[in-house]
Amino acid sequence: TVIAGGNLAITAAYGDVNVGGVGTATSVCDDKVVGFGHPAFFRGKVTAALNPADALYIQEDPTLCPFKVANLADPVGTITDDHLAGITGTLGATPDTFDVSSTVTYGTRNRTGTSHVAMPVYAAAVTFYEMIGNQDRVIDGIVPGSAEVNWTINGTKPDGSPFTMRGRVLWELADAERMTHFGTSAKYVDSARKVALVPVKDYALTD
């Protein structure tokens, strides 16, 4: 629940990885919420999640300023404005999001985590921290060896048809741009072999 004088959070992403901030709700009138008294991301018109929050304590910070440490609840609305004077939003409908998921396997341990991204400008950062955070949860230590990472992007084209991108996008680009030279490493060649990627068979690669 968001009440005047209580806690209010704005999130660009939430789930495994939270990207956002917690402040004070200045006023709640019907479904309109005003808060903070200062910007969050300072991005003007936005479409971010509006979350209730439960403040645990105030962390002192002699370098900058104290800040709230809080637990966030699921979104209950949408933040639409993020300006110098504060943030405003509406209770009710929540913003559209897309998911960034990671699955990490280490020995017998396995975990799949997901973060929901409301502001696409933060997608790259969320992807990085989703992967690193999940590795920390599963591996739980600095261990010897190497890791193999595979990725897939699922999306929708402007005409509504679905598309999927995997590790072959590099070679699709090379083929489209008619590249004739490509520098790589033995590790990349080994990774390509494991996923049965044979560029000379699948792509023209001609000048």
Short mmCIF file of C-alpha atoms in Angstrom, two decimals:
data_model
loop_
_atom_site.label_atom_id
_atom_site.label_comp_id
_atom_site.label_asym_id
_atom_site.label_seq_id
_atom_site.Cartn_x
_atom_site.Cartn_y
_atom_site.Cartn_z
CA THR A 1 0.00 0.00 0.00
CA VAL A 2 1.21 3.52 -0.83
CA ILE A 3 0.11 6.25 1.59
CA ALA A 4 1.10 9.89 1.99
CA GLY A 5 4.12 10.10 4.26
CA GLY A 6 4.91 6.43 3.68
CA ASN A 7 7.42 4.72 1.43
CA LEU A 8 7.34 4.86 -2.34
CA ALA A 9 9.63 3.14 -4.85
CA ILE A 10 10.29 3.58 -8.55
CA THR A 11 11.85 0.68 -10.43
CA ALA A 12 13.25 0.48 -13.94
CA ALA A 13 13.59 -3.27 -13.35
CA TYR A 14 12.52 -5.63 -10.59
CA GLY A 15 12.82 -9.31 -9.74
CA ASP A 16 16.24 -10.88 -9.36
CA VAL A 17 17.75 -7.46 -10.11
CA ASN A 18 16.15 -4.28 -8.79
CA VAL A 19 17.08 -1.02 -10.48
CA GLY A 20 15.35 1.85 -8.76
CA GLY A 21 15.08 3.96 -5.65
CA VAL A 22 13.03 4.37 -2.49
CA GLY A 23 11.75 7.66 -1.10
CA THR A 24 8.73 9.24 0.53
CA ALA A 25 5.25 9.53 -0.94
CA THR A 26 4.36 13.23 -0.68
CA SER A 27 0.68 12.86 -1.54
CA VAL A 28 -1.82 10.25 -2.68
CA CYS A 29 -5.06 11.61 -4.15
CA ASP A 30 -7.40 9.01 -5.64
CA ASP A 31 -5.08 7.18 -8.05
CA LYS A 32 -2.48 9.96 -8.37
CA VAL A 33 0.81 9.65 -6.47
CA VAL A 34 3.49 12.33 -5.99
CA GLY A 35 6.75 11.66 -4.20
CA PHE A 36 10.46 12.08 -3.47
CA GLY A 37 10.83 15.87 -3.83
CA HIS A 38 13.83 15.19 -6.07
CA PRO A 39 14.43 13.18 -9.25
CA ALA A 40 15.01 9.42 -9.31
CA PHE A 41 16.70 8.81 -12.69
CA PHE A 42 15.97 12.39 -13.90
CA ARG A 43 14.68 11.13 -17.28
CA GLY A 44 11.59 13.30 -17.64
CA LYS A 45 8.69 11.35 -19.14
CA VAL A 46 9.15 7.69 -18.20
CA THR A 47 7.29 4.40 -17.98
CA ALA A 48 8.58 2.80 -14.80
CA ALA A 49 7.05 0.60 -12.13
CA LEU A 50 5.48 2.13 -9.02
CA ASN A 51 6.17 -0.11 -6.02
CA PRO A 52 5.20 -0.02 -2.35
CA ALA A 53 8.21 -0.41 -0.06
CA ASP A 54 8.95 -1.39 3.54
CA ALA A 55 11.87 0.61 4.93
CA LEU A 56 14.12 -1.42 7.23
CA TYR A 57 16.45 1.33 8.41
CA ILE A 58 18.25 4.52 7.41
CA GLN A 59 21.85 3.98 6.34
CA GLU A 60 24.15 6.82 7.30
CA ASP A 61 26.55 7.99 4.57
CA PRO A 62 29.00 10.75 5.57
CA THR A 63 30.22 11.09 1.97
CA LEU A 64 26.88 11.88 0.30
CA CYS A 65 23.65 11.60 2.26
CA PRO A 66 21.73 8.97 4.28
CA PHE A 67 19.50 6.58 2.36
CA LYS A 68 16.74 4.08 3.02
CA VAL A 69 17.33 0.33 2.93
CA ALA A 70 14.02 -1.28 2.06
CA ASN A 71 12.19 -4.33 0.75
CA LEU A 72 10.06 -3.72 -2.36
CA ALA A 73 6.63 -5.16 -3.03
CA ASP A 74 5.25 -6.00 -6.48
CA PRO A 75 4.29 -3.02 -8.67
CA VAL A 76 0.89 -1.44 -8.05
CA GLY A 77 1.02 1.27 -10.72
CA THR A 78 3.14 3.24 -13.18
CA ILE A 79 5.52 6.15 -12.67
CA THR A 80 5.06 8.54 -15.60
CA ASP A 81 7.21 11.56 -14.69
CA ASP A 82 10.68 11.85 -13.21
CA HIS A 83 11.69 15.51 -12.91
CA LEU A 84 13.76 17.82 -10.73
CA ALA A 85 10.85 18.45 -8.33
CA GLY A 86 10.06 14.74 -7.86
CA ILE A 87 8.24 11.78 -9.39
CA THR A 88 4.56 11.29 -10.19
CA GLY A 89 2.55 8.28 -11.17
CA THR A 90 -0.78 6.50 -11.23
CA LEU A 91 -2.03 3.57 -9.19
CA GLY A 92 -3.64 0.75 -11.13
CA ALA A 93 -2.19 -0.48 -14.41
CA THR A 94 1.46 -1.50 -14.28
CA PRO A 95 3.94 -0.86 -17.11
CA ASP A 96 4.70 -3.35 -19.85
CA THR A 97 7.94 -5.24 -19.19
CA PHE A 98 10.16 -7.77 -20.88
CA ASP A 99 12.03 -10.51 -19.06
CA VAL A 100 15.75 -11.13 -18.74
CA SER A 101 16.26 -14.70 -17.50
CA SER A 102 19.38 -16.69 -16.69
CA THR A 103 19.93 -20.34 -15.91
CA VAL A 104 23.16 -21.30 -14.14
CA THR A 105 24.35 -24.87 -13.59
CA TYR A 106 27.34 -25.78 -11.45
CA GLY A 107 27.79 -29.44 -10.60
CA THR A 108 24.51 -30.61 -9.11
CA ARG A 109 23.28 -27.07 -8.37
CA ASN A 110 20.97 -25.28 -10.79
CA ARG A 111 18.92 -22.09 -10.65
CA THR A 112 16.84 -20.02 -13.07
CA GLY A 113 16.27 -16.37 -12.22
CA THR A 114 14.29 -13.62 -13.92
CA SER A 115 14.28 -9.82 -13.88
CA HIS A 116 11.43 -7.76 -15.35
CA VAL A 117 12.59 -4.67 -17.26
CA ALA A 118 10.24 -1.69 -17.53
CA MET A 119 12.76 0.85 -18.90
CA PRO A 120 14.65 -0.62 -21.89
CA VAL A 121 17.55 1.83 -21.47
CA TYR A 122 18.65 -0.31 -18.50
CA ALA A 123 18.36 -3.66 -20.32
CA ALA A 124 22.11 -4.13 -20.83
CA ALA A 125 22.94 -3.45 -17.17
CA VAL A 126 20.15 -5.74 -15.97
CA THR A 127 21.34 -8.52 -18.29
CA PHE A 128 24.87 -8.26 -16.90
CA TYR A 129 23.83 -8.24 -13.24
CA GLU A 130 21.22 -10.96 -13.77
CA MET A 131 23.94 -13.28 -15.06
CA ILE A 132 26.55 -12.31 -12.45
CA GLY A 133 24.05 -12.37 -9.59
CA ASN A 134 22.77 -15.81 -10.53
CA GLN A 135 26.31 -17.15 -10.78
CA ASP A 136 26.98 -15.83 -7.27
CA ARG A 137 23.84 -17.56 -5.99
CA VAL A 138 24.70 -20.93 -7.56
CA ILE A 139 28.52 -21.09 -7.47
CA ASP A 140 28.83 -19.11 -4.23
CA GLY A 141 32.58 -18.64 -4.40
CA ILE A 142 35.63 -17.90 -6.54
CA VAL A 143 36.49 -21.25 -8.07
CA PRO A 144 38.98 -22.44 -10.70
CA GLY A 145 37.97 -23.38 -14.22
CA SER A 146 36.03 -21.72 -17.02
CA ALA A 147 32.40 -21.15 -17.93
CA GLU A 148 30.42 -21.58 -21.12
CA VAL A 149 27.78 -18.91 -21.79
CA ASN A 150 24.99 -19.25 -24.35
CA TRP A 151 22.31 -16.64 -24.98
CA THR A 152 19.04 -16.31 -26.83
CA ILE A 153 16.97 -13.18 -27.57
CA ASN A 154 13.27 -13.65 -28.32
CA GLY A 155 11.27 -10.69 -29.58
CA THR A 156 8.57 -9.36 -31.85
CA LYS A 157 9.08 -7.52 -35.12
CA PRO A 158 7.09 -4.36 -35.99
CA ASP A 159 4.69 -6.49 -38.05
CA GLY A 160 3.95 -8.66 -34.99
CA SER A 161 5.87 -11.73 -36.12
CA PRO A 162 8.27 -13.35 -33.62
CA PHE A 163 12.03 -13.58 -34.02
CA THR A 164 14.85 -15.38 -32.24
CA MET A 165 18.52 -14.43 -32.12
CA ARG A 166 21.26 -16.73 -30.85
CA GLY A 167 25.04 -16.83 -31.01
CA ARG A 168 24.93 -17.02 -34.79
CA VAL A 169 24.08 -13.33 -35.13
CA LEU A 170 27.80 -12.50 -35.55
CA TRP A 171 28.06 -14.72 -38.60
CA GLU A 172 24.76 -13.51 -39.99
CA LEU A 173 26.19 -9.99 -39.83
CA ALA A 174 29.45 -11.13 -41.44
CA ASP A 175 27.47 -12.75 -44.24
CA ALA A 176 25.26 -9.71 -44.77
CA GLU A 177 28.22 -7.31 -44.82
CA ARG A 178 30.26 -9.65 -47.07
CA MET A 179 33.19 -9.86 -44.66
CA THR A 180 36.24 -11.79 -45.83
CA HIS A 181 38.46 -11.82 -42.70
CA PHE A 182 37.69 -12.67 -39.09
CA GLY A 183 40.15 -12.78 -36.19
CA THR A 184 39.32 -15.12 -33.32
CA SER A 185 40.74 -17.32 -30.58
CA ALA A 186 41.00 -21.04 -29.96
CA LYS A 187 38.39 -20.73 -27.19
CA TYR A 188 35.86 -19.22 -29.61
CA VAL A 189 36.52 -22.00 -32.14
CA ASP A 190 35.97 -24.58 -29.40
CA SER A 191 32.70 -22.89 -28.31
CA ALA A 192 31.49 -22.84 -31.94
CA ARG A 193 32.27 -26.54 -32.26
CA LYS A 194 30.21 -27.37 -29.19
CA VAL A 195 27.10 -25.75 -30.69
CA ALA A 196 27.74 -27.27 -34.14
CA LEU A 197 28.46 -23.87 -35.70
CA VAL A 198 30.35 -24.35 -39.00
CA PRO A 199 30.37 -20.94 -40.72
CA VAL A 200 31.85 -22.15 -44.00
CA LYS A 201 28.89 -24.51 -44.41
CA ASP A 202 26.12 -22.22 -43.20
CA TYR A 203 27.20 -18.87 -44.67
CA ALA A 204 28.52 -17.67 -48.01
CA LEU A 205 31.49 -15.63 -46.70
CA THR A 206 32.46 -14.56 -50.20
CA ASP A 207 33.78 -11.22 -51.46
#
